[in-house]
Coordinates of C-alpha atoms and ligand atoms in Angstrom, one line a residue:
X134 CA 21.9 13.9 7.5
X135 CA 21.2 14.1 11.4
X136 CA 23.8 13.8 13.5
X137 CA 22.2 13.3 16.9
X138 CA 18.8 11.3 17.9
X139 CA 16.4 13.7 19.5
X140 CA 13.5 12.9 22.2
X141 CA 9.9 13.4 20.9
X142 CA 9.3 16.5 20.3
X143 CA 5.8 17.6 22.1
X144 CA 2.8 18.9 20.3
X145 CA 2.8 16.2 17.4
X146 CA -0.6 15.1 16.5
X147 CA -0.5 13.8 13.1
X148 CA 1.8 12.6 10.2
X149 CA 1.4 16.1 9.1
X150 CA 2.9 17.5 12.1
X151 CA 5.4 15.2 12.0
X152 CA 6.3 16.4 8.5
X153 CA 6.2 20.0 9.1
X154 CA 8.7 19.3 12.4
X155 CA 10.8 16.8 10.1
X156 CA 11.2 19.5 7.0
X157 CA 12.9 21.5 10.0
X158 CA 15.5 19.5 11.2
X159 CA 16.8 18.2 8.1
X160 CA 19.1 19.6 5.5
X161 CA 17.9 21.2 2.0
X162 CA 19.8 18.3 -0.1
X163 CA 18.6 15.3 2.4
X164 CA 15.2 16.4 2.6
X165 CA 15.5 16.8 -1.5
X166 CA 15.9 12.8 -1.8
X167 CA 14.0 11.4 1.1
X168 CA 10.8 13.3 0.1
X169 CA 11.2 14.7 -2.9
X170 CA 9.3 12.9 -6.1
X171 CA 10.3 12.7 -9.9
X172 CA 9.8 15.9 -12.3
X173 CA 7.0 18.0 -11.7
X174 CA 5.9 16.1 -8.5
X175 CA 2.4 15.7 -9.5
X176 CA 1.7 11.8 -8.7
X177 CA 3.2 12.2 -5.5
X178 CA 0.8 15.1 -4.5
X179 CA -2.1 13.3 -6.5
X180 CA -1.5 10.3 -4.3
X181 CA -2.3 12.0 -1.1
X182 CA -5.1 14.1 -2.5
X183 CA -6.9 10.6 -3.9
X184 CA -7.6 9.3 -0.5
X185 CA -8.9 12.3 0.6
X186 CA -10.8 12.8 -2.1
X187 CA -12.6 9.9 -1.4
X188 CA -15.8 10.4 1.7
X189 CA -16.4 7.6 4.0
X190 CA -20.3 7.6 4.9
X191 CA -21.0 6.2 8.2
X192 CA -23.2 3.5 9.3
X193 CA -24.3 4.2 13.0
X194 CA -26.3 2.3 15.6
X195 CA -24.3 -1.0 15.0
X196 CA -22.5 -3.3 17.2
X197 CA -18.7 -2.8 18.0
X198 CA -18.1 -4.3 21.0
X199 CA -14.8 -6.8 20.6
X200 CA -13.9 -5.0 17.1
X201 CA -10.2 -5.6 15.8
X202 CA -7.6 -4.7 13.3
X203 CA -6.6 -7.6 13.4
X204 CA -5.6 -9.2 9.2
X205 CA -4.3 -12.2 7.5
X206 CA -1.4 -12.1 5.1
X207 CA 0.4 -14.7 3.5
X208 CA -1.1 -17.5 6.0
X209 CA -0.1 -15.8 9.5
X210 CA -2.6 -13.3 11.1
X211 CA -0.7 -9.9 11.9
X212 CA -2.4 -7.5 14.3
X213 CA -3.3 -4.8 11.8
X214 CA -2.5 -3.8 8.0
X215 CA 0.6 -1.5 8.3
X216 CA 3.6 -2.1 7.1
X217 CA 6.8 0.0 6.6
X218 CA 7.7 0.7 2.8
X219 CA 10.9 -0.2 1.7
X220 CA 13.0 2.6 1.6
X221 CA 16.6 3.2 0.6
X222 CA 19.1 4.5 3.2
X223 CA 17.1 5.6 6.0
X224 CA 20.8 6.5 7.8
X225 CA 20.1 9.7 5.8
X226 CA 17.6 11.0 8.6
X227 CA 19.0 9.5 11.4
X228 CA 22.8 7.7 12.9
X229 CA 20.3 4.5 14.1
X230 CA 18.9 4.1 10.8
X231 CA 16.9 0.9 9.8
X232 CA 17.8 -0.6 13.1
X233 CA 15.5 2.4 15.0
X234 CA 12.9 1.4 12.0
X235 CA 12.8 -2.5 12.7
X236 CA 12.8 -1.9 16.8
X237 CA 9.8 0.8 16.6
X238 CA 7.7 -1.7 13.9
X239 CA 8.4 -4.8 15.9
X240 CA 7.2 -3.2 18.9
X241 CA 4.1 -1.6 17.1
X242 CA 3.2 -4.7 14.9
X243 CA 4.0 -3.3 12.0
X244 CA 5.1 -5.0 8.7
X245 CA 8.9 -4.1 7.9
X246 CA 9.7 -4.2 4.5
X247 CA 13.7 -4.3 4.4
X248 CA 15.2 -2.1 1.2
X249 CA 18.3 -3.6 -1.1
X250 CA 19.6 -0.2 -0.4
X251 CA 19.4 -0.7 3.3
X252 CA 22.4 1.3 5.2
X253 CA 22.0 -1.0 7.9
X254 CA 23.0 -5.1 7.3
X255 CA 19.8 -7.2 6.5
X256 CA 21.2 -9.6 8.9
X257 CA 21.8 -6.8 12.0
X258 CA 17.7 -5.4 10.8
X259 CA 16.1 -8.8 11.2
X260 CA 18.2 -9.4 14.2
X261 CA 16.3 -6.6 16.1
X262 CA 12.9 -7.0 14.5
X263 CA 12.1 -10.5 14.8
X264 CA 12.2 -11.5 18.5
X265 CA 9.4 -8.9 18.6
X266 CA 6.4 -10.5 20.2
X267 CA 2.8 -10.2 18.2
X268 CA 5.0 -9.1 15.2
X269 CA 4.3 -7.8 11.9
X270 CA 5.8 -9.4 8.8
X271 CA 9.6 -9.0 7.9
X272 CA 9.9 -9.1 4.0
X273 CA 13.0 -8.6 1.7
X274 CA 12.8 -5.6 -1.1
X275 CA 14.9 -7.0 -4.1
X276 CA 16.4 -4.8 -6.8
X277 CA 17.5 -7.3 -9.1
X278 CA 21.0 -7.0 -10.1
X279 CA 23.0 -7.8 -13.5
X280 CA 25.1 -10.2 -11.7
X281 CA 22.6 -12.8 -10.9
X282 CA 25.1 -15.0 -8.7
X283 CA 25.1 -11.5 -6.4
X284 CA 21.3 -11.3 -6.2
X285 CA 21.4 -15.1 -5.5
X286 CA 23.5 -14.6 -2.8
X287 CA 22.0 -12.0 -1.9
X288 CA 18.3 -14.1 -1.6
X289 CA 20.2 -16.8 0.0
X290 CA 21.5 -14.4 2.7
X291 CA 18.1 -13.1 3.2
X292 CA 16.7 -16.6 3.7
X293 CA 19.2 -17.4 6.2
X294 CA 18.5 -14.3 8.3
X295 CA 14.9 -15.2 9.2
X296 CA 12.7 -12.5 5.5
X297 CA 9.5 -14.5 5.1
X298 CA 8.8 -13.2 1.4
X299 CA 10.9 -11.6 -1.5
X300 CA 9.3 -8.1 -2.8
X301 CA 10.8 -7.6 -6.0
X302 CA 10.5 -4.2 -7.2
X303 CA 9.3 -3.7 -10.8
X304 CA 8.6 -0.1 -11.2
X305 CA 12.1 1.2 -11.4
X306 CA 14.1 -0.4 -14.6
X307 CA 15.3 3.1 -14.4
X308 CA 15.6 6.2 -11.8
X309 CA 12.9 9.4 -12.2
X310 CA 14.3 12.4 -13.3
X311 CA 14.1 13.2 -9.7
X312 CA 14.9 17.4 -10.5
X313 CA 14.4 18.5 -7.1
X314 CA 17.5 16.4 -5.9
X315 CA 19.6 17.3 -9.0
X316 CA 18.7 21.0 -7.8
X317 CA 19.7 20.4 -4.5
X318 CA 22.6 18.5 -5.3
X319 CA 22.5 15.7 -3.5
X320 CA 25.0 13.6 -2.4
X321 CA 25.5 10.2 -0.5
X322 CA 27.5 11.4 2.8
X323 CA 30.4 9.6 3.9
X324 CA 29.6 7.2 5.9
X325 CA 26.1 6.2 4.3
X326 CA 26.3 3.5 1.9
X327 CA 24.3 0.5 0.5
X328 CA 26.1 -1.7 2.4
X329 CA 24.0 -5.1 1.5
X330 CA 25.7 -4.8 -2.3
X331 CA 29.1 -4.5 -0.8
X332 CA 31.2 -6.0 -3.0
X333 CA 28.6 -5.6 -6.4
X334 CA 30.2 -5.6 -9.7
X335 CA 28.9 -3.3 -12.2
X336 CA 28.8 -4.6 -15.7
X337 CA 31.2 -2.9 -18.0
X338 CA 29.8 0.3 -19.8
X339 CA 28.6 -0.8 -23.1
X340 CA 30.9 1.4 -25.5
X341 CA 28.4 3.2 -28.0
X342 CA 28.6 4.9 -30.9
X343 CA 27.9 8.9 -30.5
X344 CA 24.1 8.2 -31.9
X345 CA 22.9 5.4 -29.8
X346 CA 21.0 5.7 -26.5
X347 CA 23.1 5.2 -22.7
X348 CA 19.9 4.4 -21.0
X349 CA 18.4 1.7 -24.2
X350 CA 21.8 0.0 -25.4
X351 CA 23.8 0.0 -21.9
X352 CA 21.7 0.6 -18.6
X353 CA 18.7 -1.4 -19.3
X354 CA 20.4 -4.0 -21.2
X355 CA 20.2 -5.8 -17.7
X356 CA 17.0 -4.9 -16.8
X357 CA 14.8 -7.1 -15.4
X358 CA 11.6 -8.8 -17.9
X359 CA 9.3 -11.7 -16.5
X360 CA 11.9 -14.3 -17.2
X361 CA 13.8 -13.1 -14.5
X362 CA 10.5 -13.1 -12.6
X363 CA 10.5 -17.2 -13.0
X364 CA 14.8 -17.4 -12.6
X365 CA 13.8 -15.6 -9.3
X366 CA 11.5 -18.4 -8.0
X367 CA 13.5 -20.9 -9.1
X368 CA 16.2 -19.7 -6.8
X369 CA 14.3 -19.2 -3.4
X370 CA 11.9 -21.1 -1.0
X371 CA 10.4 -17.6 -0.5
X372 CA 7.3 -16.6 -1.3
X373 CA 7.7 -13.5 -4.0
X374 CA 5.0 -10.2 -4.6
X375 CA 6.1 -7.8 -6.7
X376 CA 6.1 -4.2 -6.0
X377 CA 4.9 -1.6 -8.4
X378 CA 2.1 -2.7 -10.8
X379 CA -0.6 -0.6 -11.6
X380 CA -2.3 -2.5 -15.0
X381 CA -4.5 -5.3 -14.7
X382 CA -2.9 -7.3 -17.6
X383 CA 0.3 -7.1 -15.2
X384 CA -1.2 -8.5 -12.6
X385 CA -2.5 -11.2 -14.5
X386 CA 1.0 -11.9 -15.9
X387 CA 2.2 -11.9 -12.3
X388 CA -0.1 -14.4 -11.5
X389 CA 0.5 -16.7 -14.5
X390 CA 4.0 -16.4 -12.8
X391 CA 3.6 -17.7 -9.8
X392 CA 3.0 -14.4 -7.5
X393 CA 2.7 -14.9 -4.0
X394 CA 0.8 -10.9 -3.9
X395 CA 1.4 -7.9 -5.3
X396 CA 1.2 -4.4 -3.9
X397 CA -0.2 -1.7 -6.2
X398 CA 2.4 1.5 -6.2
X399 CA 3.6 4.0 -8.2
X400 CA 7.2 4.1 -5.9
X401 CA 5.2 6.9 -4.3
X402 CA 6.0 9.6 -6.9
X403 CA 9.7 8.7 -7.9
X404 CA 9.8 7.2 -11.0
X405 CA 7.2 8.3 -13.5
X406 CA 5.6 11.4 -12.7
X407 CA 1.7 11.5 -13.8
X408 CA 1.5 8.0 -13.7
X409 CA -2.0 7.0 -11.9
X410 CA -2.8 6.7 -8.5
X411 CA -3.2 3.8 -6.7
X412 CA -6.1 4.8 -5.1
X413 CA -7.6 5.0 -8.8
X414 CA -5.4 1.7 -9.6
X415 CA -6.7 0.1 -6.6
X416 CA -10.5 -1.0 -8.1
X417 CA -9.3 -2.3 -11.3
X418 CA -6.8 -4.6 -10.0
X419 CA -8.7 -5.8 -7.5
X420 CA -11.3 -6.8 -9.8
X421 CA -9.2 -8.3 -11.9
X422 CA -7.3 -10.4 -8.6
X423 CA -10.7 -11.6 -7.7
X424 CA -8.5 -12.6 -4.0
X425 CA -6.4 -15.2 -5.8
X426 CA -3.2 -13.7 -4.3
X427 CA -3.2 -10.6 -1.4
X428 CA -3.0 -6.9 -3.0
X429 CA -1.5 -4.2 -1.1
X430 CA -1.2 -0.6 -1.9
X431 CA 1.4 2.3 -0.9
X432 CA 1.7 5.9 -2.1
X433 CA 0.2 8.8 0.3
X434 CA -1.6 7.0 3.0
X435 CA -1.0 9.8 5.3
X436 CA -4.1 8.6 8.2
X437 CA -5.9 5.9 9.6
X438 CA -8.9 6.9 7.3
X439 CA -6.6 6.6 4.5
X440 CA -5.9 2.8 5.6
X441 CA -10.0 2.3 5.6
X442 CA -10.5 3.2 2.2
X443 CA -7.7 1.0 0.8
X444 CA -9.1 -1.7 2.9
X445 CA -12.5 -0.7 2.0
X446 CA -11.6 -0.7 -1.9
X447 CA -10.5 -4.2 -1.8
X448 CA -6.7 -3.8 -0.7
X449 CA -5.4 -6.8 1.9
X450 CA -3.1 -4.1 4.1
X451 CA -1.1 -0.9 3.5
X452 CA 2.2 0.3 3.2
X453 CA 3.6 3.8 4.4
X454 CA 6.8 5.1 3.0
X455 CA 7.8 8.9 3.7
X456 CA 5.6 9.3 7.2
X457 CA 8.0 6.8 9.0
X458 CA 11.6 8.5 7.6
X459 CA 9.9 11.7 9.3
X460 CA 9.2 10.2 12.6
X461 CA 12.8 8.5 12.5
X462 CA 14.2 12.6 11.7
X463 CA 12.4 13.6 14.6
X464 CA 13.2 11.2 17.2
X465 CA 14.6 8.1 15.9
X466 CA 13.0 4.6 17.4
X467 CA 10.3 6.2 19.4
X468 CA 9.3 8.6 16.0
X469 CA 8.6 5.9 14.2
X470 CA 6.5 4.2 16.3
X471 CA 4.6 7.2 17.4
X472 CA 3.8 7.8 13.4
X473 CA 2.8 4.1 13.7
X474 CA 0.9 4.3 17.2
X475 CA -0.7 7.7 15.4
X476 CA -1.7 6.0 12.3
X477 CA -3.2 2.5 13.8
X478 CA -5.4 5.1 16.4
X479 CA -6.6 6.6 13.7
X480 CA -7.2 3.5 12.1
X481 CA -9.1 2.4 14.9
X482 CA -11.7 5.4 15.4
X483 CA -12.4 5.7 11.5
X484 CA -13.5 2.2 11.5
X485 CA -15.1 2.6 15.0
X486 CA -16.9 6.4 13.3
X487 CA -17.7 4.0 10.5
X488 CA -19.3 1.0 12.1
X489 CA -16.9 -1.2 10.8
X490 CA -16.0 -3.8 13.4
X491 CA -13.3 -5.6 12.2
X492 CA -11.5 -5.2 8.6
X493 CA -13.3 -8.4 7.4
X494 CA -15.8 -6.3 7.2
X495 CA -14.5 -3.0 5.5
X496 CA -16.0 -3.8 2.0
X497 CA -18.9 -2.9 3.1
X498 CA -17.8 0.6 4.3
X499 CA -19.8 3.3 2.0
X500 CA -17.8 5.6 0.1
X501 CA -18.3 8.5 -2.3
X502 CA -16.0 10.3 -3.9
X503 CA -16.4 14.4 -3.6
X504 CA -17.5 15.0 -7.5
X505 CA -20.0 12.7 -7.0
X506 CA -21.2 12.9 -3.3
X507 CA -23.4 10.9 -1.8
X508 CA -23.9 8.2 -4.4
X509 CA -23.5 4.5 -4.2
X510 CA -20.2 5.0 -6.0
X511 CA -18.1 2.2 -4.9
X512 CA -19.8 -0.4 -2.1
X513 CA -23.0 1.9 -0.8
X514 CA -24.5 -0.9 1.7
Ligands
LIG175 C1 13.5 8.0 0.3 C2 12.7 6.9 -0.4 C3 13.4 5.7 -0.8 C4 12.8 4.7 -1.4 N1 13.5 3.6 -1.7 C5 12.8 2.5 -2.2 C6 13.5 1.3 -2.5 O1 14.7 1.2 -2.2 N2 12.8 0.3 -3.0 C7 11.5 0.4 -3.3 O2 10.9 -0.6 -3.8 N3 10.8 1.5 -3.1 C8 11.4 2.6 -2.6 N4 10.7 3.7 -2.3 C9 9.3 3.7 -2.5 C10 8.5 3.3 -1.3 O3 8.7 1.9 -1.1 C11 7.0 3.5 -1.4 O4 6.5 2.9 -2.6 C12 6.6 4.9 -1.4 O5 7.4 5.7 -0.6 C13 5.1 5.0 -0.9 O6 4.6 6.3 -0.9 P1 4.6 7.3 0.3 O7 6.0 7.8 0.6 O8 3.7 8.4 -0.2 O9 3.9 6.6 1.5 C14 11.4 4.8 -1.6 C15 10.7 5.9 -1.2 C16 11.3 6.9 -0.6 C17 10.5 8.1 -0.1

């Protein structure tokens, strides 16, 4: 954990940099859980290497003058397609935690998804976000507990305190074998808690006979199926996306439900290793969404390129999970929103490089993948 905000360290130029510098200043065991990935790490690494696997070809010669990044989403326009991951406990990397996240997004127009596993109260995060002028949107990340008066009070709470949507997370019925934490052996310090499920009950442990399965016939006895998905909008005014689908015939189901959106991840590495990509998910599900609800997409967007092609494959805006806890190791608020101020640039000079004048218009952007370069692989206009 870091003890001490820092100023900005100079000669950062990219969310690389800012990892490199990051990986420094924090500990073995906290830099196990914040970036580490389940098992053998391979989706986490295959995430980042899909987007830049994939070439942009430019169009030249065309008008740009008055371009934007300017998006819709969920019937507000938000000044460009970034949003802030939900992530658990970001005290771990520095004292201000989520409050340095929401002041740094707010000010950068940013989308701020707000983790149940916050360690700062969702009340005290929307407090500093939401006076921001020319915001992003502010959005509630729902783990869905056993005891369902909790998590109703828990919705209720984030109602009252200004979230404009629910993202419940569906990816996660269980935790990765996450083997680089278990290696590092990490633990929660004093100090840093989930404070939002203060006061959470867990059910009693199932007693079992010596043959029978802890994870099958006790832990996800309570997990969540698409029942809960409807008991969930029965109990909110809130619109709700859920967060972690990669098949089509799930996002179909989600839309039978009642889905306000959904955003395409695989939890960025940490639950099933080898799962796909979601830059490979991406086409599929966007075929199969045809626009009925918005579809966003997280898991190694690591530059403003990366953004592009998610756009440019169909996505409706991006979310960035590990790039912003580095930025809030290095130098708390104003890390953040130099990762953020870094990424939209970038975002800004790919589509500027690409002819691409606003994100309206990024389907048309050309792509080709490296294996097969320079063919009218996905939208070659
Ligand atoms: C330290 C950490 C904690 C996370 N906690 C949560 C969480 O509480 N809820 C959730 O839905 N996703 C969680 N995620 C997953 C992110 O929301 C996101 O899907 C992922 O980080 C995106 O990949 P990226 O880190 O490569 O950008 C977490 C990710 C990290 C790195």
């Amino acid at each position: 954990m870091r003890t001490a905000p820092h100023d900005l360290p100079s000669g950062l130029a990219s969310l690389g940099d800012h990892e490199r510098y990051a990986r420094e200043v924090l500990d073995d065991p906290t830099w196990a859980y914040l970036f580490g990935a389940a098992a053998d790490e391979l989706t986490h690494g295959r995430n980042i290497e899909a987007w830049r696997e994939l070439e942009l070809i430019p169009r030249v010669l065309r008008p740009l003058a008055g371009g934007h990044t300017r998006i819709e989403l969920l019937g507000r326009e938000r000044p460009h397609p970034i949003l802030v991951a939900p992530m658990a406990f970001h005290r771990l990397a520095h004292p201000d935690g989520e409050l340095a996240t929401a002041l740094a997004a707010a000010a950068l127009g940013a989308g701020l998804v707000v983790s149940t596993q916050a360690s700062c109260r969702l009340e005290d995060v929307a407090g500093t976000f939401l006076p921001g002028e020319d915001r992003g949107p502010l959005w509630f990340q729902l783990y869905l507990q056993p005891d369902r008066a909790f998590t109703r009070d828990l919705v209720q709470r984030a109602e009252a305190a200004g979230y404009e949507a629910l993202v419940l997370t569906v990816d996660a019925p269980v935790q990765g074998a996450r083997d680089r934490e278990r290696r590092a052996g990490f633990r929660l310090p004093a100090g840093v808690r989930a404070v939002n499920l203060d006061g959470l009950r867990s059910p009693p442990p199932a007693t079992l006979p010596a043959a029978q399965s802890a994870l099958f016939d006790d832990l996800l006895l309570h997990a969540p199926t698409w029942d809960d998905v409807s008991w969930l909008r029965s109990v909110t005014r809130l619109p709700v996306l859920l967060k972690g689908v990669l098949h089509a015939d799930d996002a179909r189901l989600a839309i039978e439900h009642g889905i306000a959106g959904l955003i395409v991840s695989n939890h960025g590495g940490r639950t099933l290793d080898t799962a796909i990509t979601t830059a490979a998910a991406l086409p599929a599900l966007v075929e199969t969404v045809q626009g009925r609800v918005p579809l966003l997409v997280d898991g190694g967007i690591r530059r403003g390129s990366d953004v592009l092609k998610a756009m440019a494959l169909g996505a409706s805006a991006v979310l960035v999970g590990r790039p912003v806890l580095h930025g809030l190791a290095n130098a708390g608020a104003q890390g953040v929103a130099h990762v953020l101020r870094l990424l939209r640039d970038e975002l800004e000079i790919a589509m500027a490089l690409t002819g691409c004048r606003t994100l309206a218009d990024a389907g048309k952007v050309p792509m080709a993948t490296r294996a097969r370069k320079n063919q009218d692989f996905f939208n070659f206009s």
